[in-house]
Amino acid sequence: MGIKVKDLAKMLGVSPATVSLALNNKAGISQATRQRIFDKLSELGYSDRIPIPAAENPLNIRLVIYKKHGLVVSDTHFFSQVIEGINLAARRYGYNLLVTYLTGQDSREEQRRLASLAPCSGVILLATELEAGDLSPFLELDIPIVLLDSYFETVDADCIVINNAQGAAEAVRHLLEKGHREIGYLHSSAHINNFRERREGMESALHAAGLELTEKMIFPVEPSVEGARRSLAKLLEAPDRLPTAFFADNDLIAIGAAQAFRDVGLRIPEDISLIGFDDMPIAEIMEPPLSTIHVPKQRLGMLAVYRLVSCINGETDESVKIEVRTRLTARGSVSSRRGIGGE
């Protein structure tokens, strides 16, 4: 008569469910705990109860980094921190993290093939640059999937996202509290869901203050430091009066804009106040330090793993949208209202 699961669990000080996961070669426990259980079985003479690792490794999860156009998803601190969070959480649950890179040039057949290489228990898809129509090759995979950094109302899938509207609204309220009533928008020319939601948040905060975002207050720029500097330089050639403050879709745009303003002799924050979004490390060391919206980047990645593991273990049948709240980080790039020319 073999040893009972509950007896083995009692010996090791773990739950019967934990022992059951190990004996059935299931995910959801750390590799260290799994090995303790196997070592105890060997010690007690029950080596035959130790499962043979499956040929299709159930302890793999795959992160698919999809660069549809590469204008937003790049090798920045933002995405490296998200990936680090994914890796930390994967290791905590005893999973190996496999990473696949896809581009918009890859055919749909190639997407299916790459996404299913090296068998895995589930997929985290970085969907920052994607549209709903891009998802079908991944949703056809017969394994759990979690979408990270974008949400689609028409897609029945788990999504982990930033609360973009809340963050943008908080940024604009900060400018309003500082006395600014003419607030410009440095809006990315690359269209993704995150930037659309940030615009909605900005408009909401302005509307609550009795203001509106008019077209003349929107400054379309490329979503990179050099791109934003280049785009804004062209816009600044016109003699039109500028807003006293700007909200930028991300920190890279804000930093490029700061350089463009300085190029024409405008000072930050004396002439122009500026606030970004993401809280990249460079924001803290630029001069003056950039006020921005902090995003818990590692937490985003970790939540994606937690949700994926729950799906793998059959703990849920419903799709969810999890929004991670942001917070304001006020620094030196915003001052009390002071218009150009000493208004």
CSV table of C-alpha atoms in Angstrom, one decimal:
chain,number,residue,atom,x,y,z
A,1,MET,CA,0.0,0.0,0.0
A,2,GLY,CA,1.5,3.3,-1.1
A,3,ILE,CA,1.9,6.4,0.9
A,4,LYS,CA,-1.1,8.7,1.0
A,5,VAL,CA,-1.0,12.3,-0.3
A,6,LYS,CA,-2.2,13.8,3.0
A,7,ASP,CA,0.4,11.9,5.0
A,8,LEU,CA,3.2,13.1,2.7
A,9,ALA,CA,1.9,16.6,2.9
A,10,LYS,CA,1.9,16.5,6.7
A,11,MET,CA,5.5,15.3,6.8
A,12,LEU,CA,6.6,18.1,4.6
A,13,GLY,CA,4.4,20.8,6.1
A,14,VAL,CA,2.7,21.6,2.8
A,15,SER,CA,-0.9,21.2,1.6
A,16,PRO,CA,-2.2,18.0,0.0
A,17,ALA,CA,-3.0,20.1,-3.1
A,18,THR,CA,0.7,21.0,-3.4
A,19,VAL,CA,1.7,17.4,-3.2
A,20,SER,CA,-1.0,16.5,-5.8
A,21,LEU,CA,0.4,19.1,-8.2
A,22,ALA,CA,3.9,17.7,-7.9
A,23,LEU,CA,2.7,14.0,-8.3
A,24,ASN,CA,0.7,14.9,-11.4
A,25,ASN,CA,3.5,17.0,-13.0
A,26,LYS,CA,1.3,20.1,-12.8
A,27,ALA,CA,2.4,23.8,-12.6
A,28,GLY,CA,1.5,26.1,-9.7
A,29,ILE,CA,4.3,25.3,-7.2
A,30,SER,CA,8.0,26.3,-7.1
A,31,GLN,CA,10.6,24.0,-8.4
A,32,ALA,CA,12.2,23.9,-4.9
A,33,THR,CA,9.0,22.6,-3.3
A,34,ARG,CA,8.5,20.1,-6.1
A,35,GLN,CA,12.1,18.8,-5.5
A,36,ARG,CA,11.5,18.5,-1.7
A,37,ILE,CA,8.5,16.3,-2.4
A,38,PHE,CA,10.4,14.1,-4.8
A,39,ASP,CA,13.4,13.8,-2.4
A,40,LYS,CA,11.0,12.7,0.4
A,41,LEU,CA,9.5,10.1,-1.8
A,42,SER,CA,12.9,8.7,-2.7
A,43,GLU,CA,13.9,8.7,1.0
A,44,LEU,CA,10.7,6.7,1.9
A,45,GLY,CA,11.3,4.2,-0.9
A,46,TYR,CA,8.5,5.5,-3.2
A,47,SER,CA,10.7,6.6,-6.2
A,48,ASP,CA,8.1,4.9,-8.5
A,49,ARG,CA,5.7,7.7,-7.5
A,50,ILE,CA,7.9,10.4,-8.9
A,51,PRO,CA,6.5,11.4,-12.3
A,52,ILE,CA,8.7,11.3,-15.4
A,53,PRO,CA,9.0,14.8,-16.9
A,54,ALA,CA,6.6,15.1,-19.8
A,55,ALA,CA,8.1,15.4,-23.3
A,56,GLU,CA,6.0,18.5,-23.7
A,57,ASN,CA,7.4,20.5,-20.8
A,58,PRO,CA,4.4,21.8,-18.9
A,59,LEU,CA,6.6,24.2,-16.9
A,60,ASN,CA,7.2,26.5,-19.9
A,61,ILE,CA,5.4,29.8,-20.5
A,62,ARG,CA,6.0,31.9,-23.5
A,63,LEU,CA,6.3,35.7,-23.8
A,64,VAL,CA,5.6,36.9,-27.3
A,65,ILE,CA,6.9,40.4,-27.9
A,66,TYR,CA,5.1,41.7,-30.9
A,67,LYS,CA,6.5,44.7,-32.6
A,68,LYS,CA,4.0,45.5,-35.3
A,69,HIS,CA,5.7,48.7,-36.3
A,70,GLY,CA,8.3,49.2,-33.6
A,71,LEU,CA,7.5,52.8,-33.0
A,72,VAL,CA,6.5,52.2,-29.4
A,73,VAL,CA,7.7,48.7,-28.4
A,74,SER,CA,11.5,49.0,-28.2
A,75,ASP,CA,14.4,48.2,-25.9
A,76,THR,CA,13.5,50.8,-23.3
A,77,HIS,CA,13.6,50.6,-19.5
A,78,PHE,CA,9.8,50.5,-19.5
A,79,PHE,CA,9.6,47.1,-21.4
A,80,SER,CA,12.8,45.7,-19.7
A,81,GLN,CA,11.1,46.2,-16.3
A,82,VAL,CA,7.9,44.6,-17.5
A,83,ILE,CA,9.8,41.6,-18.8
A,84,GLU,CA,11.8,41.4,-15.5
A,85,GLY,CA,8.5,41.3,-13.6
A,86,ILE,CA,7.4,38.4,-15.9
A,87,ASN,CA,10.6,36.5,-15.3
A,88,LEU,CA,10.5,37.0,-11.5
A,89,ALA,CA,7.0,35.7,-11.2
A,90,ALA,CA,7.6,32.8,-13.7
A,91,ARG,CA,10.5,31.6,-11.5
A,92,ARG,CA,8.4,32.0,-8.4
A,93,TYR,CA,5.9,29.5,-9.8
A,94,GLY,CA,8.6,27.2,-11.1
A,95,TYR,CA,8.2,28.0,-14.8
A,96,ASN,CA,10.8,28.5,-17.5
A,97,LEU,CA,10.3,31.7,-19.5
A,98,LEU,CA,10.6,31.4,-23.3
A,99,VAL,CA,10.7,34.6,-25.3
A,100,THR,CA,9.6,35.0,-28.9
A,101,TYR,CA,9.9,38.2,-31.0
A,102,LEU,CA,7.5,38.9,-33.8
A,103,THR,CA,7.2,41.8,-36.2
A,104,GLY,CA,4.5,43.1,-38.4
A,105,GLN,CA,6.3,41.6,-41.4
A,106,ASP,CA,5.8,38.1,-40.2
A,107,SER,CA,3.0,36.2,-42.0
A,108,ARG,CA,0.1,34.9,-40.1
A,109,GLU,CA,1.4,31.3,-40.7
A,110,GLU,CA,4.8,32.3,-39.2
A,111,GLN,CA,3.0,33.9,-36.2
A,112,ARG,CA,1.2,30.7,-35.5
A,113,ARG,CA,4.4,28.7,-35.9
A,114,LEU,CA,6.6,30.9,-33.8
A,115,ALA,CA,4.0,31.3,-31.1
A,116,SER,CA,3.7,27.6,-30.7
A,117,LEU,CA,7.4,26.7,-30.8
A,118,ALA,CA,8.8,24.6,-27.9
A,119,PRO,CA,5.6,23.4,-26.2
A,120,CYS,CA,4.4,25.6,-23.3
A,121,SER,CA,1.5,25.8,-20.9
A,122,GLY,CA,0.4,29.3,-21.7
A,123,VAL,CA,1.3,32.5,-23.6
A,124,ILE,CA,1.7,36.1,-22.5
A,125,LEU,CA,1.3,38.4,-25.5
A,126,LEU,CA,2.7,41.9,-25.3
A,127,ALA,CA,-0.1,43.5,-27.3
A,128,THR,CA,1.0,47.2,-27.0
A,129,GLU,CA,1.1,47.8,-30.7
A,130,LEU,CA,-1.6,45.4,-31.8
A,131,GLU,CA,-5.2,45.8,-33.0
A,132,ALA,CA,-8.0,43.3,-32.4
A,133,GLY,CA,-7.6,41.8,-35.9
A,134,ASP,CA,-3.9,40.8,-35.1
A,135,LEU,CA,-4.9,38.5,-32.3
A,136,SER,CA,-6.6,35.6,-34.1
A,137,PRO,CA,-3.4,33.4,-34.7
A,138,PHE,CA,-2.8,33.5,-30.9
A,139,LEU,CA,-6.4,33.0,-29.8
A,140,GLU,CA,-6.5,29.9,-32.0
A,141,LEU,CA,-3.8,28.2,-29.9
A,142,ASP,CA,-5.3,25.6,-27.6
A,143,ILE,CA,-3.6,27.0,-24.5
A,144,PRO,CA,-4.3,29.8,-22.0
A,145,ILE,CA,-3.3,33.3,-23.2
A,146,VAL,CA,-3.1,36.6,-21.4
A,147,LEU,CA,-2.8,39.9,-23.3
A,148,LEU,CA,-0.5,42.5,-21.7
A,149,ASP,CA,-0.6,46.3,-22.1
A,150,SER,CA,-3.7,46.5,-24.3
A,151,TYR,CA,-7.4,45.8,-24.1
A,152,PHE,CA,-9.9,45.0,-26.8
A,153,GLU,CA,-13.7,45.1,-26.1
A,154,THR,CA,-14.4,42.6,-28.9
A,155,VAL,CA,-11.9,40.0,-27.7
A,156,ASP,CA,-12.7,37.4,-25.1
A,157,ALA,CA,-9.3,37.2,-23.4
A,158,ASP,CA,-7.7,38.1,-20.1
A,159,CYS,CA,-6.0,41.5,-20.2
A,160,ILE,CA,-3.5,43.2,-17.9
A,161,VAL,CA,-3.3,46.9,-18.6
A,162,ILE,CA,-2.3,50.3,-17.2
A,163,ASN,CA,-5.1,52.6,-16.1
A,164,ASN,CA,-4.2,55.1,-18.7
A,165,ALA,CA,-7.2,57.4,-18.4
A,166,GLN,CA,-6.8,57.7,-14.6
A,167,GLY,CA,-3.1,58.5,-15.0
A,168,ALA,CA,-3.6,61.1,-17.7
A,169,ALA,CA,-6.4,62.8,-15.8
A,170,GLU,CA,-4.2,63.0,-12.7
A,171,ALA,CA,-1.5,64.6,-14.7
A,172,VAL,CA,-3.8,67.2,-16.1
A,173,ARG,CA,-5.4,67.9,-12.7
A,174,HIS,CA,-1.9,68.6,-11.4
A,175,LEU,CA,-1.4,71.2,-14.1
A,176,LEU,CA,-4.8,72.7,-13.4
A,177,GLU,CA,-4.0,72.9,-9.6
A,178,LYS,CA,-0.8,74.8,-10.6
A,179,GLY,CA,-3.0,77.4,-12.3
A,180,HIS,CA,-2.6,76.4,-15.9
A,181,ARG,CA,-5.7,76.8,-18.1
A,182,GLU,CA,-4.1,76.6,-21.5
A,183,ILE,CA,-2.8,73.0,-21.6
A,184,GLY,CA,-1.4,71.5,-24.8
A,185,TYR,CA,-1.2,67.9,-25.7
A,186,LEU,CA,1.9,66.3,-27.1
A,187,HIS,CA,0.1,63.4,-28.8
A,188,SER,CA,1.9,60.5,-30.4
A,189,SER,CA,1.5,60.1,-34.2
A,190,ALA,CA,1.7,56.4,-33.7
A,191,HIS,CA,-1.8,55.2,-32.7
A,192,ILE,CA,-2.1,52.6,-30.0
A,193,ASN,CA,-4.8,51.9,-27.4
A,194,ASN,CA,-2.7,53.3,-24.5
A,195,PHE,CA,-2.4,56.8,-26.2
A,196,ARG,CA,-6.1,56.8,-27.1
A,197,GLU,CA,-7.0,56.1,-23.5
A,198,ARG,CA,-4.6,58.8,-22.3
A,199,ARG,CA,-6.3,61.3,-24.6
A,200,GLU,CA,-9.7,60.3,-23.1
A,201,GLY,CA,-8.3,60.8,-19.6
A,202,MET,CA,-7.0,64.3,-20.5
A,203,GLU,CA,-10.3,65.3,-22.1
A,204,SER,CA,-12.2,64.1,-19.0
A,205,ALA,CA,-10.1,66.1,-16.6
A,206,LEU,CA,-10.3,69.3,-18.8
A,207,HIS,CA,-14.1,68.8,-19.1
A,208,ALA,CA,-14.5,68.6,-15.4
A,209,ALA,CA,-12.7,71.9,-15.1
A,210,GLY,CA,-14.9,73.6,-17.7
A,211,LEU,CA,-12.3,73.4,-20.5
A,212,GLU,CA,-12.0,71.4,-23.7
A,213,LEU,CA,-9.2,70.0,-25.8
A,214,THR,CA,-9.3,71.8,-29.1
A,215,GLU,CA,-7.5,70.8,-32.2
A,216,LYS,CA,-5.1,73.8,-31.9
A,217,MET,CA,-4.0,72.5,-28.5
A,218,ILE,CA,-3.0,69.1,-30.0
A,219,PHE,CA,0.6,68.8,-31.2
A,220,PRO,CA,1.2,65.5,-33.1
A,221,VAL,CA,4.7,64.2,-32.6
A,222,GLU,CA,6.7,61.0,-33.1
A,223,PRO,CA,6.8,58.8,-29.9
A,224,SER,CA,10.6,59.0,-29.4
A,225,VAL,CA,13.1,61.5,-28.0
A,226,GLU,CA,14.6,62.5,-31.4
A,227,GLY,CA,11.3,62.1,-33.2
A,228,ALA,CA,9.4,64.4,-30.8
A,229,ARG,CA,12.2,67.0,-31.0
A,230,ARG,CA,12.2,66.9,-34.7
A,231,SER,CA,8.3,67.0,-35.0
A,232,LEU,CA,8.0,69.8,-32.5
A,233,ALA,CA,10.7,71.9,-34.1
A,234,LYS,CA,8.6,72.1,-37.2
A,235,LEU,CA,5.5,73.1,-35.2
A,236,LEU,CA,7.4,75.8,-33.3
A,237,GLU,CA,8.3,77.5,-36.6
A,238,ALA,CA,4.8,79.0,-36.6
A,239,PRO,CA,4.4,82.2,-34.6
A,240,ASP,CA,1.2,81.0,-32.8
A,241,ARG,CA,0.9,81.6,-29.1
A,242,LEU,CA,1.8,78.4,-27.1
A,243,PRO,CA,0.0,76.9,-24.2
A,244,THR,CA,1.6,77.5,-20.7
A,245,ALA,CA,1.8,73.7,-20.1
A,246,PHE,CA,1.9,70.4,-21.9
A,247,PHE,CA,0.9,66.8,-21.1
A,248,ALA,CA,2.9,64.3,-23.2
A,249,ASP,CA,1.8,60.8,-24.1
A,250,ASN,CA,5.0,59.4,-22.7
A,251,ASP,CA,8.3,60.5,-21.1
A,252,LEU,CA,10.3,60.1,-24.3
A,253,ILE,CA,8.0,62.5,-26.1
A,254,ALA,CA,8.3,64.9,-23.1
A,255,ILE,CA,12.1,64.8,-23.1
A,256,GLY,CA,12.3,65.4,-26.8
A,257,ALA,CA,9.8,68.3,-26.5
A,258,ALA,CA,12.0,69.8,-23.7
A,259,GLN,CA,14.9,69.8,-26.0
A,260,ALA,CA,12.9,71.4,-28.8
A,261,PHE,CA,11.6,74.1,-26.5
A,262,ARG,CA,15.2,74.9,-25.4
A,263,ASP,CA,16.3,75.0,-29.0
A,264,VAL,CA,14.1,78.1,-29.5
A,265,GLY,CA,15.0,79.7,-26.2
A,266,LEU,CA,12.1,78.6,-24.0
A,267,ARG,CA,12.8,77.6,-20.4
A,268,ILE,CA,11.3,74.8,-18.4
A,269,PRO,CA,9.4,75.4,-16.2
A,270,GLU,CA,9.7,79.2,-16.3
A,271,ASP,CA,8.2,79.5,-19.7
A,272,ILE,CA,6.6,76.1,-20.3
A,273,SER,CA,5.5,73.5,-17.8
A,274,LEU,CA,5.8,69.8,-18.9
A,275,ILE,CA,4.6,66.5,-17.6
A,276,GLY,CA,5.1,63.0,-19.0
A,277,PHE,CA,3.9,59.4,-18.5
A,278,ASP,CA,5.7,56.2,-17.5
A,279,ASP,CA,8.4,57.5,-15.1
A,280,MET,CA,11.4,56.3,-16.9
A,281,PRO,CA,14.8,56.6,-15.1
A,282,ILE,CA,15.9,59.4,-17.4
A,283,ALA,CA,13.0,61.5,-16.2
A,284,GLU,CA,14.6,61.8,-12.8
A,285,ILE,CA,18.0,62.9,-14.1
A,286,MET,CA,17.1,65.4,-16.8
A,287,GLU,CA,17.3,69.1,-16.0
A,288,PRO,CA,15.0,70.0,-14.6
A,289,PRO,CA,13.7,66.6,-13.4
A,290,LEU,CA,10.5,65.6,-15.3
A,291,SER,CA,7.2,65.5,-13.5
A,292,THR,CA,5.5,62.3,-14.8
A,293,ILE,CA,3.0,59.5,-14.1
A,294,HIS,CA,4.6,56.5,-12.4
A,295,VAL,CA,3.7,53.1,-13.8
A,296,PRO,CA,4.5,50.0,-11.7
A,297,LYS,CA,6.2,48.3,-14.6
A,298,GLN,CA,7.4,45.1,-12.8
A,299,ARG,CA,4.0,44.7,-11.2
A,300,LEU,CA,2.3,44.7,-14.7
A,301,GLY,CA,4.5,41.8,-15.7
A,302,MET,CA,4.0,39.9,-12.5
A,303,LEU,CA,0.2,40.2,-12.7
A,304,ALA,CA,0.2,38.8,-16.2
A,305,VAL,CA,2.0,35.6,-14.9
A,306,TYR,CA,-0.3,35.3,-11.8
A,307,ARG,CA,-3.3,35.4,-14.1
A,308,LEU,CA,-1.9,33.0,-16.6
A,309,VAL,CA,-1.0,30.5,-13.9
A,310,SER,CA,-4.6,30.7,-12.6
A,311,CYS,CA,-5.8,29.9,-16.1
A,312,ILE,CA,-3.4,27.1,-16.6
A,313,ASN,CA,-4.4,25.5,-13.3
A,314,GLY,CA,-8.1,25.7,-14.2
A,315,GLU,CA,-8.9,28.1,-11.3
A,316,THR,CA,-11.1,30.4,-13.5
A,317,ASP,CA,-13.4,30.2,-16.4
A,318,GLU,CA,-14.1,34.0,-16.9
A,319,SER,CA,-12.0,36.5,-18.8
A,320,VAL,CA,-11.0,39.5,-16.8
A,321,LYS,CA,-9.5,43.0,-17.4
A,322,ILE,CA,-7.1,44.0,-14.6
A,323,GLU,CA,-6.1,47.7,-14.6
A,324,VAL,CA,-3.1,48.8,-12.7
A,325,ARG,CA,-3.4,52.2,-11.1
A,326,THR,CA,-0.7,54.8,-11.7
A,327,ARG,CA,0.4,57.7,-9.5
A,328,LEU,CA,1.8,61.2,-9.9
A,329,THR,CA,5.5,61.9,-9.4
A,330,ALA,CA,5.8,65.6,-9.1
A,331,ARG,CA,9.3,67.0,-9.9
A,332,GLY,CA,10.7,70.3,-11.2
A,333,SER,CA,9.3,70.6,-14.7
A,334,VAL,CA,6.0,72.0,-13.6
A,335,SER,CA,5.6,75.4,-12.0
A,336,SER,CA,2.8,77.7,-11.0
A,337,ARG,CA,1.2,79.4,-14.0
A,338,ARG,CA,3.7,81.7,-15.8
A,339,GLY,CA,2.9,82.5,-19.3
A,340,ILE,CA,5.4,83.3,-22.1
A,341,GLY,CA,6.5,86.9,-22.0
A,342,GLY,CA,5.7,87.2,-18.2
A,343,GLU,CA,2.0,86.8,-18.4
